[in-house]
Steps between C-alpha positions, in 0.01 A plus 500: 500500500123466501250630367062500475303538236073560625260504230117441534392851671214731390166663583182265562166555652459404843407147559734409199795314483905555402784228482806640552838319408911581590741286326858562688827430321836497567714360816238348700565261804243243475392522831285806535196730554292674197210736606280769406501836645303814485491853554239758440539880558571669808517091621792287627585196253321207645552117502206361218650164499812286526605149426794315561642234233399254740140625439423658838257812465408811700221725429448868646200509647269676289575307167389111665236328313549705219890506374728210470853464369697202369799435332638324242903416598588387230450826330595696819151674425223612740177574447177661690162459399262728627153459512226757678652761433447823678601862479706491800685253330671794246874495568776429301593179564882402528662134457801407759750194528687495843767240493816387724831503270682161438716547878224675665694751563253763396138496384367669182175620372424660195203706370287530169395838337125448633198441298236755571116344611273744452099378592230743455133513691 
């Protein structure tokens, strides 16, 4: 049982900046992948940004330069600051953990509520 908790949405001006955070809790294997997705309306959910506990990153295209995440594992928390903002960047943005179970039998992921990131022009 796992579960995400965002916080650090809201509306800003373009050009502005939002840190967004998602503490996980519960049964996590150690070993594992945090990220940031989005989704906007009438749009598929996209990759933002992902990082493994190993500190690897990825980056969708259109958010290098300006976004980056980190993690803190000890607190099994992510975060994602983003700077430059722009008005295509409105979506509500969704935390995810993807893990393999203790036998790797199966893997897991698990999904937050979404924070909504709303930047006017």
């Amino acid at each position: 049982q796992v579960q995400l908790v965002e916080s650090g949405g809201g509306l800003v001006q373009a050009g502005g900046s939002l840190r967004l955070s998602c503490a996980a809790s519960g049964s996590i294997f150690s070993i594992n992948t945090m990220g940031w997705y989005r989704q906007a309306p009438g749009k598929q959910r996209e990759l933002v940004a992902r990082i493994t506990s190993g500190g690897s990153t990825n980056y969708a295209d259109s958010v290098k330069g300006r976004f980056t995440i980190s993690r803190d594992n000890a607190k099994n928390t992510v975060y994602l600051q983003m700077n430059s903002l722009k008005p295509e960047d409105t979506a509500i943005y969704h935390c995810n953990i993807a893990f393999l179970t203790i036998g790797a039998l199966t893997s897991v992921d698990y999904w937050g509520k979404g924070t909504l990131v709303t930047v006017s022009s």
